[in-house]
């Protein structure tokens, strides 16, 4: 076994040590090295074709079921879809170190690999069904195959659930297609990208949303002011910060509320977004009276920046703060640390608006969750999120596509992603703060749309229908 393989298998218990001793870029390169070396062997080895009559009907679900990040939530959504559709299933927990924090226990009692760690072996009897649904992205899919073993692939129908964010797919991930019979994705945006690279079936299975909050996790709990209209932006230091683009949200907030009023209004006019800030709103801006928001009586505005997994990149908070003067930082509240799911939901619920000026999203789960919680969103009008967002339920910020001028692993130089218009976002911030009717309309529309269109029942029927078809092939 190579040194890279040994380090990757050290497991969850050593994660804090690994991330401090081994730089994230080096870990990524080591993981890529293991995947690339194994992919050629896997492709040559092959596996036996699907035999539906050899197994009972049901799904062996594989994924980072305890993960606190989006991948973990994706696996839990898949589990709930199967449960909602009355599809028999078992869950095998799988993650690749460092893998992000793993504290979610929603499905802990259903996990079949006892230690819950990468390398926890299970028998064929524990994964009895004929369909494998592997909620592991293409970048790590070969590692899942190596971990589970060829016997778990042979004679099974193997579905990969993959997310991706831009219109080009990394060449080094293409061998993962050799390991699947079919791919599911959370959006048509992702599905259309993958269809360019394979003739195998690709089906869109949108993420569904049903959330719980904790009434104890209010503004006081988070150390946030009660008397301010609060915007929020969030990202994880375990992912590519440039993709989430929190700097743009900070710049928009600065333009909207920290520049002097005359300069800010001139920026709005020059960027052609005067229709957002009409004459009535201009008067409210001059008076400085906050009218929008979840509560009345606000006397100011603030920006909440939530950084999950800050230990993975201690520089991120400093980078964000560097574009604000000490005086400007007085109304900016940085919350560092990974939250449990209900705690994070509660934070999104207790702010007045969520901002995502992302470069690209495969789906945009936190935006959908904000809508479900009745928190209006200001969002880039490009990529996966546009499939559940429109101007009736969100503040959609136009963007132009730009080329990356350097590699940002896994995104390559020359790939294209969005550059949201900061002045338009700033105008929408003002609109939400100073136009109560508009705020209430977006809030209500988002809440109702998310609870109807992002519900589990219809998607569960689609999933069960496809699984029924596969089992009869």
Coordinates of C-alpha atoms in Angstrom, one line a residue:
X1 CA 0.0 0.0 0.0
X2 CA 1.3 3.4 -1.0
X3 CA 2.0 6.2 1.5
X4 CA -0.9 8.2 0.0
X5 CA -3.3 5.3 0.6
X6 CA -2.2 4.9 4.2
X7 CA -2.7 8.6 5.0
X8 CA -6.1 8.6 3.3
X9 CA -7.2 5.6 5.5
X10 CA -6.2 7.1 8.8
X11 CA -9.8 7.8 9.5
X12 CA -12.1 10.2 11.2
X13 CA -10.5 10.0 14.6
X14 CA -7.2 11.5 13.3
X15 CA -8.9 14.2 11.2
X16 CA -8.0 17.2 13.3
X17 CA -4.4 16.1 13.4
X18 CA -4.3 15.4 9.6
X19 CA -5.7 18.8 8.7
X20 CA -3.1 20.6 10.8
X21 CA -0.1 18.5 9.7
X22 CA -1.0 17.9 6.0
X23 CA -2.0 20.9 4.0
X24 CA -5.4 20.6 2.2
X25 CA -3.8 21.1 -1.2
X26 CA -1.4 18.2 -0.5
X27 CA -4.3 16.0 0.7
X28 CA -6.2 16.7 -2.5
X29 CA -3.2 15.8 -4.6
X30 CA -2.6 12.6 -2.7
X31 CA -6.3 11.6 -3.0
X32 CA -6.2 12.4 -6.8
X33 CA -3.0 10.3 -7.1
X34 CA -4.7 7.3 -5.4
X35 CA -7.8 7.7 -7.7
X36 CA -5.8 8.0 -10.9
X37 CA -3.7 5.0 -10.2
X38 CA -6.7 2.9 -9.3
X39 CA -9.0 4.0 -12.1
X40 CA -6.9 2.3 -14.8
X41 CA -6.9 -1.0 -12.9
X42 CA -10.6 -0.8 -12.2
X43 CA -11.5 -0.1 -15.8
X44 CA -9.4 -3.2 -16.9
X45 CA -11.0 -5.4 -14.2
X46 CA -14.6 -4.7 -15.0
X47 CA -17.5 -6.2 -13.2
X48 CA -20.3 -8.7 -13.9
X49 CA -23.5 -7.3 -15.4
X50 CA -26.7 -6.7 -13.4
X51 CA -28.8 -9.8 -12.4
X52 CA -32.1 -8.4 -11.0
X53 CA -33.4 -11.9 -10.2
X54 CA -30.4 -12.6 -7.9
X55 CA -31.4 -10.1 -5.3
X56 CA -34.5 -8.9 -3.4
X57 CA -35.9 -5.5 -4.4
X58 CA -34.4 -2.6 -2.6
X59 CA -31.4 -0.2 -2.4
X60 CA -28.0 -0.3 -0.7
X61 CA -27.4 3.4 0.0
X62 CA -23.8 4.5 0.3
X63 CA -22.7 8.0 1.4
X64 CA -21.4 10.3 4.0
X65 CA -24.5 9.9 6.1
X66 CA -23.0 11.6 9.2
X67 CA -21.5 14.5 7.4
X68 CA -22.4 18.0 8.4
X69 CA -21.7 19.4 4.9
X70 CA -23.7 19.3 1.7
X71 CA -22.6 15.8 0.8
X72 CA -23.9 14.5 4.1
X73 CA -27.2 16.3 3.6
X74 CA -27.4 14.8 0.1
X75 CA -27.1 11.3 1.5
X76 CA -29.7 11.9 4.1
X77 CA -32.1 13.4 1.5
X78 CA -31.6 10.2 -0.5
X79 CA -32.4 8.1 2.6
X80 CA -35.6 10.0 3.2
X81 CA -36.6 9.8 -0.4
X82 CA -36.3 6.0 -0.2
X83 CA -38.2 5.9 3.1
X84 CA -41.0 8.2 1.7
X85 CA -41.3 6.0 -1.3
X86 CA -41.5 2.8 0.8
X87 CA -38.4 1.4 -0.9
X88 CA -36.5 -1.1 1.3
X89 CA -32.9 0.1 1.9
X90 CA -29.8 -0.2 4.1
X91 CA -27.2 2.5 4.7
X92 CA -23.5 2.1 4.4
X93 CA -21.5 5.1 5.8
X94 CA -18.6 6.2 3.6
X95 CA -16.3 9.2 3.7
X96 CA -12.8 10.1 2.5
X97 CA -10.6 11.9 5.1
X98 CA -10.5 14.7 6.0
X99 CA -14.1 14.6 4.8
X100 CA -15.4 17.5 6.9
X101 CA -17.0 17.3 10.3
X102 CA -19.3 14.4 11.0
X103 CA -21.7 14.9 13.9
X104 CA -25.1 14.3 12.3
X105 CA -26.9 11.4 14.0
X106 CA -30.2 11.4 12.1
X107 CA -29.6 8.0 10.5
X108 CA -26.9 6.7 12.9
X109 CA -29.0 3.8 14.1
X110 CA -29.5 2.6 10.6
X111 CA -25.8 2.5 9.6
X112 CA -24.6 -1.1 8.9
X113 CA -20.8 -0.6 9.2
X114 CA -20.4 -0.6 12.9
X115 CA -17.5 1.8 13.3
X116 CA -19.0 4.3 10.9
X117 CA -15.5 5.0 9.5
X118 CA -13.9 4.6 6.1
X119 CA -12.7 1.0 6.0
X120 CA -15.5 -0.4 8.1
X121 CA -16.1 -3.7 6.2
X122 CA -19.6 -5.2 5.7
X123 CA -20.7 -8.6 4.4
X124 CA -22.8 -9.3 1.3
X125 CA -25.7 -10.2 3.7
X126 CA -25.6 -6.7 5.2
X127 CA -26.0 -5.2 1.7
X128 CA -28.7 -7.6 0.4
X129 CA -30.3 -5.6 -2.4
X130 CA -29.6 -5.5 -6.1
X131 CA -29.4 -1.8 -6.6
X132 CA -26.5 0.3 -5.2
X133 CA -27.1 4.0 -4.9
X134 CA -23.7 5.5 -4.2
X135 CA -24.0 9.1 -3.1
X136 CA -20.3 9.8 -3.7
X137 CA -19.1 12.4 -6.2
X138 CA -17.1 11.3 -9.3
X139 CA -13.9 12.7 -7.8
X140 CA -14.0 10.0 -5.0
X141 CA -16.1 7.3 -6.7
X142 CA -13.2 5.0 -7.4
X143 CA -12.3 5.2 -3.7
X144 CA -15.8 4.0 -2.9
X145 CA -15.3 1.1 -5.3
X146 CA -12.0 0.2 -3.7
X147 CA -13.4 0.4 -0.2
X148 CA -16.5 -1.7 -1.0
X149 CA -14.8 -4.3 -3.1
X150 CA -15.6 -5.8 -6.5
X151 CA -18.1 -8.4 -5.1
X152 CA -20.4 -5.5 -4.0
X153 CA -20.4 -4.2 -7.6
X154 CA -20.7 -7.5 -9.5
X155 CA -24.3 -8.4 -10.6
X156 CA -25.6 -5.2 -9.1
X157 CA -27.1 -2.1 -10.8
X158 CA -24.8 0.7 -9.7
X159 CA -26.1 4.3 -9.6
X160 CA -23.9 7.2 -8.8
X161 CA -25.4 10.3 -7.3
X162 CA -23.1 13.1 -8.5
X163 CA -23.1 16.9 -8.1
X164 CA -21.0 19.3 -10.1
X165 CA -21.1 23.0 -10.6
X166 CA -19.8 24.2 -14.0
X167 CA -20.4 23.2 -17.7
X168 CA -17.1 21.4 -18.1
X169 CA -16.2 18.1 -16.4
X170 CA -12.7 17.3 -15.3
X171 CA -11.0 14.8 -17.6
X172 CA -9.5 12.9 -14.7
X173 CA -12.9 12.0 -13.4
X174 CA -14.2 10.5 -16.6
X175 CA -13.1 6.9 -15.6
X176 CA -15.8 7.0 -12.9
X177 CA -18.4 6.5 -15.7
X178 CA -16.9 3.0 -16.1
X179 CA -18.2 2.2 -12.6
X180 CA -21.8 3.1 -13.0
X181 CA -24.8 1.9 -14.9
X182 CA -26.6 5.2 -14.4
X183 CA -26.1 8.6 -12.9
X184 CA -28.5 10.7 -10.8
X185 CA -27.9 14.4 -10.2
X186 CA -29.7 17.1 -8.2
X187 CA -30.5 19.4 -11.1
X188 CA -31.0 19.5 -14.9
X189 CA -28.0 21.9 -15.0
X190 CA -25.8 19.1 -13.8
X191 CA -27.6 16.4 -15.8
X192 CA -27.0 18.3 -19.0
X193 CA -23.3 18.7 -18.3
X194 CA -22.9 14.9 -17.7
X195 CA -24.9 13.9 -20.7
X196 CA -22.2 15.5 -22.9
X197 CA -19.8 12.9 -21.5
X198 CA -21.8 9.6 -21.4
X199 CA -24.5 7.7 -23.2
X200 CA -25.6 6.0 -20.0
X201 CA -28.9 7.1 -18.4
X202 CA -28.7 10.4 -16.4
X203 CA -31.7 11.3 -14.3
X204 CA -32.4 14.5 -12.3
X205 CA -33.5 13.9 -8.7
X206 CA -33.9 17.3 -7.1
X207 CA -32.9 17.8 -3.5
X208 CA -35.9 17.9 -1.3
X209 CA -36.3 20.0 1.8
X210 CA -38.0 19.4 5.2
X211 CA -36.3 21.1 8.1
X212 CA -36.4 21.4 11.9
X213 CA -35.2 24.3 13.9
X214 CA -34.3 24.8 17.6
X215 CA -36.3 27.5 19.3
X216 CA -33.3 28.0 21.7
X217 CA -31.0 29.0 18.9
X218 CA -32.2 32.6 18.5
X219 CA -30.2 35.8 17.8
X220 CA -29.2 36.0 21.5
X221 CA -27.8 32.5 21.3
X222 CA -25.7 33.4 18.2
X223 CA -24.6 36.8 19.7
X224 CA -26.4 38.8 17.1
X225 CA -28.2 42.1 17.6
X226 CA -32.0 42.1 18.0
X227 CA -32.4 45.6 16.5
X228 CA -30.9 45.2 13.0
X229 CA -32.0 43.9 9.7
X230 CA -29.5 41.1 9.1
X231 CA -28.2 39.7 5.9
X232 CA -26.3 36.4 5.9
X233 CA -23.7 34.7 3.7
X234 CA -22.2 31.3 4.4
X235 CA -19.5 29.0 3.1
X236 CA -17.2 26.2 4.3
X237 CA -13.4 26.5 4.4
X238 CA -13.4 22.9 3.3
X239 CA -14.5 23.9 -0.2
X240 CA -13.4 26.4 -2.7
X241 CA -14.2 29.9 -1.3
X242 CA -13.9 31.5 -4.7
X243 CA -16.9 29.4 -5.9
X244 CA -19.1 30.5 -3.1
X245 CA -17.8 34.1 -3.6
X246 CA -18.6 35.6 -0.2
X247 CA -16.3 38.6 -1.1
X248 CA -19.0 39.8 -3.6
X249 CA -21.7 39.7 -0.9
X250 CA -19.5 41.8 1.4
X251 CA -18.8 44.3 -1.4
X252 CA -22.5 44.5 -2.1
X253 CA -23.3 45.1 1.5
X254 CA -20.6 47.8 1.6
X255 CA -21.9 49.5 -1.5
X256 CA -25.5 49.4 -0.2
X257 CA -25.0 50.6 3.3
X258 CA -21.4 51.6 4.1
X259 CA -20.8 54.1 1.3
X260 CA -22.3 57.5 1.7
X261 CA -25.9 57.7 0.4
X262 CA -25.1 60.0 -2.6
X263 CA -22.3 57.7 -3.9
X264 CA -24.4 54.6 -3.4
X265 CA -27.3 56.0 -5.4
X266 CA -25.0 57.1 -8.2
X267 CA -23.7 53.5 -8.4
X268 CA -27.3 52.2 -8.7
X269 CA -28.1 54.6 -11.6
X270 CA -24.9 54.0 -13.5
X271 CA -25.3 50.2 -13.5
X272 CA -28.8 50.4 -14.9
X273 CA -30.7 49.0 -11.9
X274 CA -32.8 52.0 -11.3
X275 CA -36.0 49.9 -11.7
X276 CA -35.0 48.1 -8.4
X277 CA -34.5 51.4 -6.5
X278 CA -37.4 53.5 -7.6
X279 CA -38.2 57.0 -6.5
X280 CA -40.2 55.9 -3.4
X281 CA -37.3 53.7 -2.2
X282 CA -34.8 56.5 -2.8
X283 CA -36.8 58.7 -0.4
X284 CA -36.9 55.9 2.2
X285 CA -33.1 55.5 1.8
X286 CA -32.5 59.2 2.5
X287 CA -34.6 59.0 5.6
X288 CA -32.8 55.8 6.7
X289 CA -35.8 54.1 8.2
X290 CA -35.7 50.3 8.0
X291 CA -39.2 49.1 6.8
X292 CA -38.6 45.5 5.7
X293 CA -37.6 42.5 7.7
X294 CA -39.1 39.7 9.7
X295 CA -39.7 42.1 12.6
X296 CA -40.6 45.8 12.8
X297 CA -38.6 48.5 14.6
X298 CA -35.1 47.8 13.3
X299 CA -32.8 50.8 13.5
X300 CA -29.9 49.6 11.3
X301 CA -28.5 46.8 9.1
X302 CA -25.8 44.1 9.6
X303 CA -24.1 41.3 7.8
X304 CA -23.6 37.8 9.2
X305 CA -20.8 35.7 7.8
X306 CA -21.0 32.0 8.7
X307 CA -17.7 30.1 8.2
X308 CA -18.0 26.4 8.6
X309 CA -14.9 24.2 9.2
X310 CA -12.6 27.3 9.8
X311 CA -9.8 25.1 10.9
X312 CA -9.3 23.9 7.3
X313 CA -8.3 27.4 6.2
X314 CA -7.5 29.9 9.0
X315 CA -6.9 32.7 6.4
X316 CA -10.4 32.8 5.1
X317 CA -11.8 35.1 7.8
X318 CA -8.8 37.4 7.4
X319 CA -9.4 37.6 3.7
X320 CA -13.0 38.6 4.1
X321 CA -12.3 41.2 6.8
X322 CA -9.5 42.8 4.7
X323 CA -11.9 44.6 2.4
X324 CA -13.6 46.4 5.4
X325 CA -12.2 49.1 7.5
X326 CA -12.3 48.7 11.3
X327 CA -15.3 51.1 11.4
X328 CA -17.1 49.1 8.6
X329 CA -16.6 45.9 10.5
X330 CA -18.7 47.1 13.4
X331 CA -21.9 45.9 11.7
X332 CA -20.4 42.6 10.4
X333 CA -20.7 39.5 12.5
X334 CA -18.4 36.6 11.8
X335 CA -19.5 33.2 13.2
X336 CA -16.8 30.6 12.9
X337 CA -17.4 26.9 13.5
X338 CA -19.4 24.0 12.2
X339 CA -23.0 23.9 13.4
X340 CA -25.3 21.0 13.8
X341 CA -28.1 20.9 11.2
X342 CA -30.9 22.3 13.4
X343 CA -28.6 25.0 14.7
X344 CA -27.7 26.0 11.2
X345 CA -31.3 26.0 10.1
X346 CA -32.1 28.2 13.1
X347 CA -29.4 30.7 12.1
X348 CA -30.8 31.0 8.6
X349 CA -34.3 31.4 10.1
X350 CA -33.3 34.2 12.5
X351 CA -31.7 36.5 9.9
X352 CA -33.8 38.6 7.5
X353 CA -32.2 37.7 4.1
X354 CA -29.7 35.2 2.7
X355 CA -27.2 36.2 0.1
X356 CA -25.5 33.9 -2.4
X357 CA -23.5 35.6 -5.2
X358 CA -22.0 32.2 -6.0
X359 CA -20.0 31.6 -9.1
X360 CA -21.7 28.2 -9.7
X361 CA -23.9 25.8 -7.8
X362 CA -24.9 22.2 -8.7
X363 CA -28.2 22.8 -6.8
X364 CA -27.9 25.5 -4.1
X365 CA -29.3 23.7 -1.1
X366 CA -28.8 26.4 1.5
X367 CA -30.8 28.8 -0.7
X368 CA -33.6 26.3 -1.0
X369 CA -33.5 25.9 2.8
X370 CA -33.6 29.6 3.3
X371 CA -36.7 29.8 1.2
X372 CA -38.3 27.0 3.1
X373 CA -37.7 28.9 6.3
X374 CA -39.2 32.1 4.9
X375 CA -35.9 34.0 4.5
X376 CA -35.7 35.9 1.3
X377 CA -32.7 35.2 -0.9
X378 CA -30.5 37.4 -3.1
X379 CA -28.9 35.0 -5.6
X380 CA -26.9 34.7 -8.8
X381 CA -29.1 34.0 -11.7
X382 CA -27.1 31.1 -13.1
X383 CA -26.5 27.4 -12.6
X384 CA -28.5 24.8 -10.5
X385 CA -30.4 27.3 -8.3
X386 CA -32.4 28.8 -11.2
X387 CA -34.4 25.6 -11.3
X388 CA -36.2 26.5 -8.1
X389 CA -35.7 30.3 -8.0
X390 CA -37.2 33.0 -10.1
X391 CA -38.0 36.8 -9.7
X392 CA -41.3 36.0 -8.0
X393 CA -39.7 34.1 -5.1
X394 CA -36.1 35.6 -5.0
X395 CA -34.0 38.5 -5.9
X396 CA -32.2 37.2 -9.0
X397 CA -28.9 39.0 -9.7
X398 CA -27.8 39.0 -13.4
X399 CA -24.3 37.8 -14.1
X400 CA -21.8 37.4 -17.0
X401 CA -19.8 34.3 -17.5
X402 CA -16.1 34.7 -17.1
X403 CA -13.1 32.3 -17.6
X404 CA -11.0 31.2 -14.7
X405 CA -7.6 32.7 -15.1
X406 CA -5.9 30.0 -13.0
X407 CA -6.5 26.5 -11.6
X408 CA -8.7 26.4 -8.4
X409 CA -8.8 22.7 -7.7
X410 CA -10.9 21.0 -9.0
X411 CA -11.8 23.9 -11.3
X412 CA -9.4 24.3 -14.2
X413 CA -8.1 27.4 -15.9
X414 CA -10.4 28.2 -18.8
X415 CA -13.6 26.8 -17.2
X416 CA -16.4 29.4 -17.1
X417 CA -18.5 30.5 -14.2
X418 CA -20.6 33.4 -13.2
X419 CA -19.6 36.9 -12.1
X420 CA -22.7 38.4 -10.4
X421 CA -23.3 42.1 -10.7
X422 CA -22.4 43.5 -7.2
X423 CA -24.3 46.8 -7.8
X424 CA -27.5 44.9 -8.7
X425 CA -27.1 42.8 -5.5
X426 CA -26.6 46.0 -3.5
X427 CA -29.7 47.5 -5.0
X428 CA -31.7 44.4 -4.0
X429 CA -30.3 44.7 -0.4
X430 CA -31.7 48.2 -0.3
X431 CA -35.0 47.0 -1.8
X432 CA -35.5 44.4 0.9
X433 CA -34.6 46.8 3.7
X434 CA -36.6 49.8 2.6
X435 CA -39.6 48.3 0.7
X436 CA -41.8 46.4 3.1
X437 CA -44.3 45.3 0.5
X438 CA -41.6 43.9 -1.7
X439 CA -39.9 42.1 1.3
X440 CA -43.2 40.5 2.4
X441 CA -44.0 39.5 -1.2
X442 CA -40.7 37.7 -1.7
X443 CA -40.8 36.1 1.7
X444 CA -44.3 34.7 1.2
X445 CA -43.6 33.5 -2.3
X446 CA -40.3 31.8 -1.3
X447 CA -41.9 30.1 1.6
X448 CA -44.9 28.8 -0.3
X449 CA -42.8 27.7 -3.4
X450 CA -40.2 25.8 -1.4
X451 CA -42.8 23.9 0.6
X452 CA -44.7 22.9 -2.5
X453 CA -42.0 22.3 -5.2
X454 CA -39.2 21.0 -2.9
X455 CA -41.3 18.6 -1.0
X456 CA -40.5 14.9 -0.9
X457 CA -43.7 13.2 -2.1
X458 CA -43.5 13.9 -5.8
X459 CA -39.7 13.2 -6.1
X460 CA -40.1 10.0 -4.1
X461 CA -42.6 8.8 -6.6
X462 CA -40.2 9.5 -9.4
X463 CA -37.4 7.7 -7.6
X464 CA -39.5 4.7 -6.9
X465 CA -40.8 4.5 -10.4
X466 CA -37.3 4.4 -11.8
X467 CA -36.2 1.8 -9.3
X468 CA -39.2 -0.3 -10.2
X469 CA -38.2 -0.1 -13.9
X470 CA -34.6 -1.1 -13.1
X471 CA -35.6 -4.1 -11.0
X472 CA -37.7 -5.4 -13.9
X473 CA -34.9 -5.1 -16.5

